[in-house]
Amino acid sequence: MPGALEEETALLLADYFQHRLGGAALPPSPTAQTLRRVAGELESRERPFFRSACRPLALAEPGEPAALLARVAAELEAEGGLNWGRVLALVVFAGSLAEALVERGAREETGRLAEVLSTYLAGEKREWLEANGGWDGFYHFFNKHGSQPTDQNSTISNAIMAAAGFGLAGLAFLLAVR
Amino acid sequence: MAGKPLRKPAPFPALPAQESVVECALQLRKIGDKLNLHQKIRNLITKLFCPGT
């Protein structure tokens, strides 16, 4: 029987893949919603890389794309281990590969991709995932103190305004003491 | 003198599978590390300027 971490990982990845492949269902949890959001932001920022990297891999023989994904995952963490950014990049890569496979007419291959990624994260990398708070850790890392991107943007705006305020105050002080 | 034709670097799709995997992992590592660092800075700024939230 799979444990809670395996189940949650499989559910999150299944939701993300469905979302990438055109599914319109609502995200099943706040973590799934966060994954959709941050993965979408990363995918649109790095689209040329994801497209050019996945297209040739999607042309491989049946069964090969999943094996290639497993090799990319192993190679990715060979230097410096994992962090949430690398996990997200890997998930987006897998989603882009799934998209490329569907474009090629090999939708049946996409289930195997999700399976391989899920086994890698919740199986091989279980210790790392648990040490980093599991998927709750992922949620908190990408939603620190503000669950919406607008909250984070306003926080950054506040920080910029505060820095500008300090600068102006310093300038006024310098003019006053001259 | 007819110069040697310039050798262009092989485009991504032309790489053999193992090289593709290594190159792909390297790019993903860079992208992931950059994102991780940005998010950490963002979280730090949030913590400094909105400690109560």
Short mmCIF file of C-alpha atoms in Angstrom, two decimals:
data_model
loop_
_atom_site.label_atom_id
_atom_site.label_comp_id
_atom_site.label_asym_id
_atom_site.label_seq_id
_atom_site.Cartn_x
_atom_site.Cartn_y
_atom_site.Cartn_z
CA MET A 1 0.00 0.00 0.00
CA PRO A 2 1.51 3.35 -0.95
CA GLY A 3 2.22 5.81 1.87
CA ALA A 4 0.78 9.30 2.19
CA LEU A 5 3.80 10.93 0.55
CA GLU A 6 3.64 8.65 -2.50
CA GLU A 7 -0.09 9.28 -2.82
CA GLU A 8 0.25 13.04 -2.52
CA THR A 9 3.14 13.11 -5.01
CA ALA A 10 1.21 11.01 -7.54
CA LEU A 11 -1.89 13.20 -7.10
CA LEU A 12 0.04 16.45 -7.53
CA LEU A 13 1.87 15.26 -10.61
CA ALA A 14 -1.27 13.80 -12.16
CA ASP A 15 -3.05 17.12 -11.64
CA TYR A 16 -0.16 19.09 -13.10
CA PHE A 17 0.10 16.83 -16.16
CA GLN A 18 -3.66 17.02 -16.72
CA HIS A 19 -3.49 20.78 -16.43
CA ARG A 20 -0.60 20.95 -18.92
CA LEU A 21 -2.42 18.70 -21.36
CA GLY A 22 -5.53 20.84 -21.39
CA GLY A 23 -7.57 19.56 -18.43
CA ALA A 24 -9.93 22.16 -17.05
CA ALA A 25 -10.56 20.67 -13.60
CA LEU A 26 -9.95 22.79 -10.52
CA PRO A 27 -6.76 22.05 -8.57
CA PRO A 28 -7.48 19.51 -5.81
CA SER A 29 -5.46 21.33 -3.11
CA PRO A 30 -3.68 24.64 -2.41
CA THR A 31 -0.37 22.85 -3.06
CA ALA A 32 -1.59 21.72 -6.48
CA GLN A 33 -2.69 25.27 -7.20
CA THR A 34 0.75 26.56 -6.17
CA LEU A 35 2.45 23.96 -8.36
CA ARG A 36 0.33 25.00 -11.35
CA ARG A 37 1.08 28.67 -10.73
CA VAL A 38 4.84 28.55 -10.18
CA ALA A 39 5.33 25.92 -12.88
CA GLY A 40 3.35 28.08 -15.32
CA GLU A 41 5.48 31.11 -14.49
CA LEU A 42 8.70 29.14 -15.00
CA GLU A 43 7.48 27.50 -18.20
CA SER A 44 6.54 30.79 -19.82
CA ARG A 45 9.85 32.37 -18.76
CA GLU A 46 11.98 29.50 -20.11
CA ARG A 47 9.71 28.33 -22.94
CA PRO A 48 12.40 28.30 -25.69
CA PHE A 49 14.60 25.95 -23.65
CA PHE A 50 11.79 23.59 -22.62
CA ARG A 51 10.48 23.40 -26.19
CA SER A 52 13.85 22.81 -27.83
CA ALA A 53 14.96 20.30 -25.19
CA CYS A 54 11.79 18.23 -25.22
CA ARG A 55 11.01 18.02 -28.92
CA PRO A 56 13.88 15.65 -29.82
CA LEU A 57 13.34 13.53 -26.70
CA ALA A 58 9.68 13.08 -27.63
CA LEU A 59 10.76 11.47 -30.90
CA ALA A 60 12.45 8.57 -29.12
CA GLU A 61 11.16 5.00 -29.32
CA PRO A 62 8.16 4.05 -27.15
CA GLY A 63 9.22 3.73 -23.52
CA GLU A 64 12.40 5.75 -24.11
CA PRO A 65 11.11 9.20 -23.06
CA ALA A 66 10.36 7.92 -19.54
CA ALA A 67 13.83 6.35 -19.32
CA LEU A 68 15.39 9.60 -20.54
CA LEU A 69 13.44 11.55 -17.92
CA ALA A 70 14.80 9.25 -15.20
CA ARG A 71 18.34 9.82 -16.49
CA VAL A 72 17.88 13.60 -16.61
CA ALA A 73 16.58 13.52 -13.02
CA ALA A 74 19.58 11.50 -11.83
CA GLU A 75 22.01 13.76 -13.69
CA LEU A 76 20.28 16.92 -12.41
CA GLU A 77 20.96 16.18 -8.78
CA ALA A 78 24.37 14.58 -9.33
CA GLU A 79 26.00 17.94 -8.58
CA GLY A 80 24.78 19.80 -5.51
CA GLY A 81 21.76 17.62 -4.72
CA LEU A 82 18.20 18.90 -4.87
CA ASN A 83 16.46 22.12 -3.97
CA TRP A 84 12.87 23.26 -4.59
CA GLY A 85 13.94 25.21 -7.67
CA ARG A 86 15.49 22.12 -9.25
CA VAL A 87 12.45 20.00 -8.34
CA LEU A 88 10.19 22.54 -10.02
CA ALA A 89 12.42 22.74 -13.11
CA LEU A 90 12.29 18.95 -13.38
CA VAL A 91 8.50 18.86 -13.04
CA VAL A 92 8.11 21.56 -15.72
CA PHE A 93 10.51 19.64 -17.96
CA ALA A 94 8.43 16.47 -17.53
CA GLY A 95 5.25 18.43 -18.29
CA SER A 96 6.81 19.90 -21.44
CA LEU A 97 7.94 16.44 -22.51
CA ALA A 98 4.39 15.15 -21.98
CA GLU A 99 3.07 18.02 -24.11
CA ALA A 100 5.58 17.23 -26.87
CA LEU A 101 4.53 13.56 -26.76
CA VAL A 102 0.87 14.47 -27.12
CA GLU A 103 1.71 16.72 -30.09
CA ARG A 104 3.47 13.71 -31.63
CA GLY A 105 0.38 11.56 -31.04
CA ALA A 106 1.87 9.47 -28.22
CA ARG A 107 -0.44 10.42 -25.34
CA GLU A 108 -0.19 6.91 -23.87
CA GLU A 109 3.47 7.62 -23.01
CA THR A 110 2.59 10.49 -20.68
CA GLY A 111 1.27 8.29 -17.87
CA ARG A 112 4.63 6.56 -17.69
CA LEU A 113 6.37 9.94 -17.35
CA ALA A 114 4.25 10.89 -14.33
CA GLU A 115 4.89 7.46 -12.85
CA VAL A 116 8.67 7.71 -13.28
CA LEU A 117 8.78 11.21 -11.79
CA SER A 118 6.55 10.20 -8.89
CA THR A 119 8.72 7.15 -8.13
CA TYR A 120 11.84 9.28 -8.33
CA LEU A 121 10.57 12.01 -5.98
CA ALA A 122 8.60 10.00 -3.45
CA GLY A 123 10.80 6.90 -3.63
CA GLU A 124 14.43 7.64 -4.40
CA LYS A 125 14.32 11.19 -3.03
CA ARG A 126 11.95 10.46 -0.17
CA GLU A 127 14.49 11.38 2.51
CA TRP A 128 15.19 14.74 0.89
CA LEU A 129 11.48 15.43 0.46
CA GLU A 130 10.74 14.56 4.10
CA ALA A 131 13.71 16.58 5.38
CA ASN A 132 12.32 19.59 3.47
CA GLY A 133 8.83 19.36 4.89
CA GLY A 134 7.27 17.28 2.12
CA TRP A 135 4.86 19.06 -0.23
CA ASP A 136 3.86 21.38 2.63
CA GLY A 137 7.47 22.56 2.51
CA PHE A 138 7.08 23.21 -1.22
CA TYR A 139 3.86 25.15 -0.59
CA HIS A 140 5.46 27.32 2.11
CA PHE A 141 8.63 27.91 0.10
CA PHE A 142 6.65 29.35 -2.80
CA ASN A 143 4.02 31.13 -0.67
CA LYS A 144 6.06 32.63 2.13
CA HIS A 145 3.76 35.03 4.01
CA GLY A 146 1.59 35.63 0.96
CA SER A 147 -0.49 33.03 -0.79
CA GLN A 148 -1.01 35.04 -3.95
CA PRO A 149 1.57 36.40 -6.37
CA THR A 150 -0.07 39.82 -6.02
CA ASP A 151 0.71 39.69 -2.27
CA GLN A 152 4.33 38.94 -3.03
CA ASN A 153 4.48 41.71 -5.63
CA SER A 154 3.03 44.19 -3.19
CA THR A 155 5.57 43.06 -0.59
CA ILE A 156 8.38 43.69 -3.03
CA SER A 157 6.85 47.08 -3.93
CA ASN A 158 6.75 47.90 -0.21
CA ALA A 159 10.39 46.91 0.10
CA ILE A 160 11.34 49.11 -2.85
CA MET A 161 9.32 52.02 -1.45
CA ALA A 162 10.97 51.58 1.94
CA ALA A 163 14.43 51.54 0.35
CA ALA A 164 13.57 54.67 -1.66
CA GLY A 165 12.28 56.29 1.54
CA PHE A 166 15.56 55.59 3.33
CA GLY A 167 17.46 57.02 0.38
CA LEU A 168 15.44 60.23 0.37
CA ALA A 169 15.77 60.61 4.13
CA GLY A 170 19.53 60.19 3.82
CA LEU A 171 19.67 62.77 1.05
CA ALA A 172 17.64 65.25 3.10
CA PHE A 173 19.94 64.66 6.07
CA LEU A 174 23.03 65.31 3.95
CA LEU A 175 21.53 68.55 2.58
CA ALA A 176 20.56 69.65 6.07
CA VAL A 177 24.01 69.16 7.59
CA ARG A 178 25.87 70.78 4.68
CA MET B 1 42.85 31.50 -49.77
CA ALA B 2 39.75 29.53 -49.27
CA GLY B 3 39.29 29.41 -45.52
CA LYS B 4 38.18 26.36 -43.66
CA PRO B 5 34.43 26.38 -43.26
CA LEU B 6 33.48 27.54 -39.81
CA ARG B 7 32.28 24.73 -37.55
CA LYS B 8 29.06 25.69 -35.92
CA PRO B 9 28.28 24.14 -32.55
CA ALA B 10 25.86 21.23 -32.93
CA PRO B 11 22.29 22.30 -32.25
CA PHE B 12 20.56 20.71 -29.25
CA PRO B 13 18.51 18.15 -31.24
CA ALA B 14 21.59 16.77 -33.00
CA LEU B 15 23.28 15.70 -29.81
CA PRO B 16 23.47 11.99 -29.05
CA ALA B 17 21.18 10.79 -26.27
CA GLN B 18 23.73 10.79 -23.43
CA GLU B 19 25.01 14.25 -24.33
CA SER B 20 21.43 15.48 -24.63
CA VAL B 21 20.66 14.17 -21.16
CA VAL B 22 23.74 15.79 -19.64
CA GLU B 23 23.16 19.11 -21.43
CA CYS B 24 19.50 19.10 -20.50
CA ALA B 25 20.25 18.34 -16.83
CA LEU B 26 22.84 21.11 -16.77
CA GLN B 27 20.34 23.68 -18.09
CA LEU B 28 17.66 22.47 -15.66
CA ARG B 29 20.15 22.78 -12.81
CA LYS B 30 20.93 26.38 -13.82
CA ILE B 31 17.25 27.28 -14.20
CA GLY B 32 16.36 25.60 -10.91
CA ASP B 33 19.19 27.17 -8.94
CA LYS B 34 18.36 30.64 -10.28
CA LEU B 35 14.70 30.21 -9.36
CA ASN B 36 15.61 28.86 -5.94
CA LEU B 37 17.85 31.84 -5.23
CA HIS B 38 15.24 34.36 -6.43
CA GLN B 39 12.58 32.76 -4.26
CA LYS B 40 14.89 32.75 -1.22
CA ILE B 41 15.60 36.48 -1.71
CA ARG B 42 11.88 37.13 -2.14
CA ASN B 43 11.14 35.23 1.06
CA LEU B 44 13.87 37.13 2.92
CA ILE B 45 12.52 40.51 1.75
CA THR B 46 9.03 39.49 2.80
CA LYS B 47 10.33 38.40 6.18
CA LEU B 48 12.23 41.67 6.70
CA PHE B 49 9.50 44.05 5.64
CA CYS B 50 6.40 42.14 6.68
CA PRO B 51 7.53 40.13 9.72
CA GLY B 52 4.02 39.86 11.13
CA THR B 53 2.26 38.43 8.09
#
